Coordinates of C-alpha atoms in Angstrom, one line a residue:
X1 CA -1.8 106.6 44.3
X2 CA 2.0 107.5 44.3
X3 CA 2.3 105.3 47.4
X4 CA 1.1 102.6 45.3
X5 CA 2.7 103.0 42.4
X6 CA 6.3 103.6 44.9
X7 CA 5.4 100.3 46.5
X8 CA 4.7 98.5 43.3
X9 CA 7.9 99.9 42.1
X10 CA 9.4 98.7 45.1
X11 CA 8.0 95.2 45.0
X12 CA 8.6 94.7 41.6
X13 CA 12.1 95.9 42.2
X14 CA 12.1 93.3 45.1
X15 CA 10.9 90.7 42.5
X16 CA 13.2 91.7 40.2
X17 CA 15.8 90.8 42.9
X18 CA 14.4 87.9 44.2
X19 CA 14.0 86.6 40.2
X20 CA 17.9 87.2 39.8
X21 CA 18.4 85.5 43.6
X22 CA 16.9 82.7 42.4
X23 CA 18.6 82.6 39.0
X24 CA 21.9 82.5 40.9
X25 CA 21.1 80.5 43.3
X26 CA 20.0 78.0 40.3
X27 CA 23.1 78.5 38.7
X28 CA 24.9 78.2 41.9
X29 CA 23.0 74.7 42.5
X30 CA 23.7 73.9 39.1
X31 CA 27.3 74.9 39.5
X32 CA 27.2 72.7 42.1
X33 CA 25.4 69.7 41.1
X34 CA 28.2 70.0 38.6
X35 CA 30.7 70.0 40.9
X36 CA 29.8 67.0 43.2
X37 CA 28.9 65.1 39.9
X38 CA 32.8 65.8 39.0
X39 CA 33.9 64.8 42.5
X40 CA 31.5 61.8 42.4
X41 CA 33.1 61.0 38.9
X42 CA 36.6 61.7 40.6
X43 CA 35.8 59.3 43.3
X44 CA 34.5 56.5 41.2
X45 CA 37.8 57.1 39.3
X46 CA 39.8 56.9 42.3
X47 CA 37.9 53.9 43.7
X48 CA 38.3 52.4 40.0
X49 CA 41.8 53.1 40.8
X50 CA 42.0 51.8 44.4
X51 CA 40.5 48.5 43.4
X52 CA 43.2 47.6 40.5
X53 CA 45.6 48.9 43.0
X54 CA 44.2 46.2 45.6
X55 CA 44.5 44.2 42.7
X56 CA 47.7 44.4 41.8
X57 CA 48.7 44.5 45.6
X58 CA 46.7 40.9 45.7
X59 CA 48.8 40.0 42.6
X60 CA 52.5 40.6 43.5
X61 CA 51.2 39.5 47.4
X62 CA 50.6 35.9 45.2
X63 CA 53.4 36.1 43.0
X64 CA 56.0 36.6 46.7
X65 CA 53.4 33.7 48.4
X66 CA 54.9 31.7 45.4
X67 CA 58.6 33.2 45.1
X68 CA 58.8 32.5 49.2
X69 CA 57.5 29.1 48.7
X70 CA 59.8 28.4 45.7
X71 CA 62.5 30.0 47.8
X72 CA 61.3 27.3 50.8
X73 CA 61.4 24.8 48.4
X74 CA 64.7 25.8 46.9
X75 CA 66.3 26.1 51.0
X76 CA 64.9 22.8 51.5
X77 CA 67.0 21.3 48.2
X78 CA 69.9 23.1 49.8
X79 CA 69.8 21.8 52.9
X80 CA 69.2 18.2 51.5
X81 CA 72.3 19.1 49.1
X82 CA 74.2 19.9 52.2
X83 CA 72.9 16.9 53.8
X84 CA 74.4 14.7 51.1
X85 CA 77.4 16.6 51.0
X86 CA 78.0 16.2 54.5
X87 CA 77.2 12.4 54.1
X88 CA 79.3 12.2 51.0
X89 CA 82.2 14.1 53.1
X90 CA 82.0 11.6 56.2
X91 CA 81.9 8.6 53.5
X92 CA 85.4 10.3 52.4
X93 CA 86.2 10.4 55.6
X94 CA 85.9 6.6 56.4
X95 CA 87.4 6.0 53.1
X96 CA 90.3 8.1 54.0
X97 CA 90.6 5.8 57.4
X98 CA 89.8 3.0 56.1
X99 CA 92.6 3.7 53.2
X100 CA 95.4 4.7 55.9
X101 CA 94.2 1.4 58.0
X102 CA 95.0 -0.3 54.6
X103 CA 98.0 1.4 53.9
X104 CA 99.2 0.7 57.6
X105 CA 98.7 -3.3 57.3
X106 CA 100.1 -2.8 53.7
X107 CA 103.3 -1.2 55.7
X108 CA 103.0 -3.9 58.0
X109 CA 103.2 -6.6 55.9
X110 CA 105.6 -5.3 53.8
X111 CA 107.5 -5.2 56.9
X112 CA 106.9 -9.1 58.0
X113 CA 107.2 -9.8 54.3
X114 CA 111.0 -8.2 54.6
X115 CA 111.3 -10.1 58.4
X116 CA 109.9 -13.2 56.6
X117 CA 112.6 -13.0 53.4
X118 CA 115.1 -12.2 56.1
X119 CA 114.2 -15.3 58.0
X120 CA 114.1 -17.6 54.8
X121 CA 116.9 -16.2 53.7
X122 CA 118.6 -16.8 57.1
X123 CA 117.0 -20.4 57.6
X124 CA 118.0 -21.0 53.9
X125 CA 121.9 -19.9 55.3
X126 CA 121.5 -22.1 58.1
X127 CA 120.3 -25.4 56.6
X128 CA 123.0 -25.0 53.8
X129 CA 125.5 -24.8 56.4
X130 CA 124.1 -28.3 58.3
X131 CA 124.3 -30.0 55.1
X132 CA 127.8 -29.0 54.7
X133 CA 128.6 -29.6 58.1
X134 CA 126.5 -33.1 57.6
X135 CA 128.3 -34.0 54.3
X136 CA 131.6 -33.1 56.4
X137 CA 130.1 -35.6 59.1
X138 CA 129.6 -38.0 57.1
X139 CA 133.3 -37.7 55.7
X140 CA 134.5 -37.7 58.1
X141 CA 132.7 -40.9 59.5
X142 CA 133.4 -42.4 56.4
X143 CA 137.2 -41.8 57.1
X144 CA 137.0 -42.8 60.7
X145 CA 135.1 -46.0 59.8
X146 CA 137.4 -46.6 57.4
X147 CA 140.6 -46.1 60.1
X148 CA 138.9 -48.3 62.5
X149 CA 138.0 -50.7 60.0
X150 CA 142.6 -50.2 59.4
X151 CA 143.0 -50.1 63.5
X152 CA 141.0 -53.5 63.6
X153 CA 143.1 -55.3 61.1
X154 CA 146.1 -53.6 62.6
X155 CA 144.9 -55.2 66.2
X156 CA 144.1 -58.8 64.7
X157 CA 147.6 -59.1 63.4
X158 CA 149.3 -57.2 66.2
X159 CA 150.9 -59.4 68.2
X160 CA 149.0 -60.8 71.7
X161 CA 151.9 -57.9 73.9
X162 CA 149.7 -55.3 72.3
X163 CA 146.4 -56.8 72.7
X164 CA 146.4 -54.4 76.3
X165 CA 146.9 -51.3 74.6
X166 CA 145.6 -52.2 71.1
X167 CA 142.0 -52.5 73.8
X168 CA 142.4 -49.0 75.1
X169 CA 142.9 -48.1 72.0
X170 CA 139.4 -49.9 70.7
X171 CA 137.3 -48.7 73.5
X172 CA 139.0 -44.8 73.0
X173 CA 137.6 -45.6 69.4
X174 CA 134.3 -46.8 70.7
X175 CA 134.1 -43.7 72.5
X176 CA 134.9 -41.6 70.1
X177 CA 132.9 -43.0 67.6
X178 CA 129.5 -42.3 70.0
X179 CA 130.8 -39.1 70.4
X180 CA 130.6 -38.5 66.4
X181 CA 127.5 -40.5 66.4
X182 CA 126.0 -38.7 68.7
X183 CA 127.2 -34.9 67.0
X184 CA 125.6 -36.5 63.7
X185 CA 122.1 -37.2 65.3
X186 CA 122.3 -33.4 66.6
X187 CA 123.3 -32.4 63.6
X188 CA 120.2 -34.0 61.8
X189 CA 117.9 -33.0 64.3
X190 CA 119.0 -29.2 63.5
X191 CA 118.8 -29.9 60.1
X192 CA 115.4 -31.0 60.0
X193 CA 114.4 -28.2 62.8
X194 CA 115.6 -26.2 59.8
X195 CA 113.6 -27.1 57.2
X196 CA 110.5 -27.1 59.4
X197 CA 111.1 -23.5 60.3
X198 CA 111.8 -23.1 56.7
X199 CA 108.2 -24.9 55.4
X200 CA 106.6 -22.2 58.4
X201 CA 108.3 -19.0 56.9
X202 CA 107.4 -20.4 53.4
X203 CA 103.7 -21.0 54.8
X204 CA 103.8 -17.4 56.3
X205 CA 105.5 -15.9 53.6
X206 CA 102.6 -17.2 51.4
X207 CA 100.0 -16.0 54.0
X208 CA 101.3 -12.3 54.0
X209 CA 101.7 -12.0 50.0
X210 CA 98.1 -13.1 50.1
X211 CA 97.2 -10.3 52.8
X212 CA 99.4 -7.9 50.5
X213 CA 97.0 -8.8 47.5
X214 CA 94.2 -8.5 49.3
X215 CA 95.0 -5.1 50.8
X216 CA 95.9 -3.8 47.4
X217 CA 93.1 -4.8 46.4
X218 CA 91.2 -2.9 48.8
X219 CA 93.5 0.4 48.3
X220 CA 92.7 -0.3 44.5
X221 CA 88.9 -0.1 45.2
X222 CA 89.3 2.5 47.9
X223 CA 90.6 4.5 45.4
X224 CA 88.7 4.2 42.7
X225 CA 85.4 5.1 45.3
X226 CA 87.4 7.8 46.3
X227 CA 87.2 9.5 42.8
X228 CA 83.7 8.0 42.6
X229 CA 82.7 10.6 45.4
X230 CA 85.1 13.3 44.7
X231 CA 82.8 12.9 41.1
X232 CA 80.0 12.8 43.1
X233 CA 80.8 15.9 45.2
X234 CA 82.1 17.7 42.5
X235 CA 78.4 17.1 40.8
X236 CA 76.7 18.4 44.3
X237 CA 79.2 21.4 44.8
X238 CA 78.1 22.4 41.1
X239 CA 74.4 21.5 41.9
X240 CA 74.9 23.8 45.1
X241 CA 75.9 26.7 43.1
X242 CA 73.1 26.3 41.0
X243 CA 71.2 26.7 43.4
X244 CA 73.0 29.7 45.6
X245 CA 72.7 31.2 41.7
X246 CA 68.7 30.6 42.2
X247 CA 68.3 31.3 45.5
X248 CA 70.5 34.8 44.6
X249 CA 67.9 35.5 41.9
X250 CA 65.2 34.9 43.9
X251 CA 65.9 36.9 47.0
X252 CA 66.0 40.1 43.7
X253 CA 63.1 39.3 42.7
X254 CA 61.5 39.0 46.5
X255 CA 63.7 43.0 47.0
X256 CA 61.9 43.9 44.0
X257 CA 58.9 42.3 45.3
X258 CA 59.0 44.1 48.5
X259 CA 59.8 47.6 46.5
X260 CA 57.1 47.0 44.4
X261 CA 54.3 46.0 47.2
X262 CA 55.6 49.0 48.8
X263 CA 55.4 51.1 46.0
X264 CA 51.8 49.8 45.6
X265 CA 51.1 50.5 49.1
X266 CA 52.2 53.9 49.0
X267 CA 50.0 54.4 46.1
X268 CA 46.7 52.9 47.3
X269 CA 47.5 55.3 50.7
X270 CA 47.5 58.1 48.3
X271 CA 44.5 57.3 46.5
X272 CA 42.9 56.7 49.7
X273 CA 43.7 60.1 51.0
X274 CA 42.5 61.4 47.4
X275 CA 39.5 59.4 47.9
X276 CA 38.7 60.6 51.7
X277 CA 39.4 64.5 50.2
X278 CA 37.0 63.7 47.2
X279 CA 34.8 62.3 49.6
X280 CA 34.9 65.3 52.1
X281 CA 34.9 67.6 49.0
X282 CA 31.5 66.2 48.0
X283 CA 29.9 66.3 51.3
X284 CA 31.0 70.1 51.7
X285 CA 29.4 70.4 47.9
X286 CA 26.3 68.5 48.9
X287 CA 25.8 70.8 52.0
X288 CA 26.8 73.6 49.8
X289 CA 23.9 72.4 47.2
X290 CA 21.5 71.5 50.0
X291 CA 21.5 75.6 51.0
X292 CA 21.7 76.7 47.8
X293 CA 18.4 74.6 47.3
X294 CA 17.1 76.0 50.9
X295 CA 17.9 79.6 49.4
X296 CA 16.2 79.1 46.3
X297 CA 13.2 77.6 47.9
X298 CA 12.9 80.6 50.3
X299 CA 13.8 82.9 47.2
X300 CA 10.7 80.8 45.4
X301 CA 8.7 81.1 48.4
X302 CA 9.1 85.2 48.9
X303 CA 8.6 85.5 44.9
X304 CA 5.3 84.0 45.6
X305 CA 4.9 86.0 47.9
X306 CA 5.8 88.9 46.0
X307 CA 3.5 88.0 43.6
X308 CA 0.9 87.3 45.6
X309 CA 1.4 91.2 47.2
X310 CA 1.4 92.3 43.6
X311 CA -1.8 90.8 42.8
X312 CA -3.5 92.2 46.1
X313 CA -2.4 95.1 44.7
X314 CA -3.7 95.5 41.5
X315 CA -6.8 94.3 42.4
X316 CA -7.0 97.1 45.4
X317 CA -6.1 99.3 42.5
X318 CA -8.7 98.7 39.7
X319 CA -11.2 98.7 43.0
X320 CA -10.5 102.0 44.1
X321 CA -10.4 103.0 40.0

């Protein structure tokens, strides 16, 4: 009877033990459950987080698709300002040439211009001096004309012992009056080879004043294009440091960009490496909860036991009673 009452002692000790066992290991699953169903919050959190993360990743990625193709769009503008400023510069350039060819047949001309005046002035010298010399020819055939007309008288009224010498004398006269003939018809002939060269330089003159407007003309409106594309470049140079200004900003804003996506990235790699330790941290739980529930089954399945033992028991006892 002692032995029985020892081992009921004993068992209901045991079930005492096994009763607490299985309280703890309840609270120990329910500690548990508790603790997964934080880590599972914490990684719904973190994966809340992740995914605006991968947002905002997707967002600024966008936002530098568009600042690079701005940026393309704004290099492209540059080079076509370049372009035109390069075009504008070799316009300038032709300009320039043409403006020195200009001012080189301006030079020239002025320079037949002075040969020309020089000339006129020289032919104008020269056929002033054949009229004198012509009006003195002609004087002075008027005054030989009028001693021959004097030496004829003189040899009609000479007497017949002269008539010998007054004949030399006529033919000398003869002579000498082809001679001055002859030195008038030159002189003529110069004075009209005069004027003719006079009439050309006059018709040349009047030729290179006209090329001297015309070349003026063109220096004038070479000019004026000149500061028409100097305006013009001006405008582009400004226009091209507009956009150097915009292309600065942008390649900021592309650095702050780049900070940013990497800030993000470094983020979303922390959050993944919070996620995978939430994740381990839950599995370890769950394992930890799956033998906590393999305990507490045991523990349940030795209480029956237990109780069952206790039973047996009392029943052998009120039989042997």
């Amino acid at each position: 009877m002692d032995a029985i009452k020892k081992k009921m002692q004993a068992m209901k000790l045991e079930k005492d033990n096994a009763l607490d066992r299985a309280l703890l290991c309840e609270q120990q699953a329910r500690d548990a459950n508790l603790r997964a169903e934080k880590a599972e919050e914490e990684a719904r959190q973190l994966q809340k987080k992740i995914q605006a993360i991968e947002n905002d990743l997707d967002q600024t990625q966008e936002s530098l698709m568009q600042v690079n193709a701005k940026l393309e769009e704004k290099e492209k503008a540059l080079q076509n300002a370049e372009s035109e400023v390069a075009a504008l510069n070799r316009r300038i350039q032709l300009l320039e040439e043409d403006l020195e060819r200009s001012e080189e047949r301006l030079a020239s001309a002025t320079a037949k211009l002075s040969e020309a005046s020089a000339a006129a002035d020289e032919s104008e010298r020269i056929r002033k001096a054949l009229e004198n010399r012509t009006n003195m020819e002609d004087d002075r055939v008027a005054i030989l004309e009028a001693q021959l007309a004097q030496a004829k008288l003189i040899a009609e009224e000479a007497d017949k012992k002269y008539e010998e010498v007054l004949e030399n004398r006529a033919l000398a006269d003869e002579e000498r009056m082809d001679a001055l003939e002859n030195q008038l018809k030159e002189a003529r002939f110069m004075a009209e080879e005069a004027d003719k060269k006079y009439d050309e330089v006059a018709r040349k003159l009047a030729m290179v004043e006209a090329d001297l407007e015309r070349a003026e003309e063109r220096a004038e409106a070479g000019e004026a294009k000149i500061v028409e594309l100097e305006e013009e470049l001006r405008v582009v140079g400004n226009n091209l440091k507009s956009l150097e200004v915009s292309e600065e900003k942008a390649n900021q804003r592309e650095e702050e960009y780049k900070n940013q996506i990497k800030t993000l990235t470094t983020r979303l790699k922390e959050a993944e490496a919070r996620a995978e330790f939430a994740e381990r941290s839950v599995q370890k739980l769950q394992k930890e909860v799956d033998r906590l529930e393999d305990e507490l089954v045991m523990e349940k399945e030795k209480y029956r036991e237990i109780g069952d033992d206790l039973d047996t028991a009392f029943v052998e006892l009120i039989l042997k009673e």
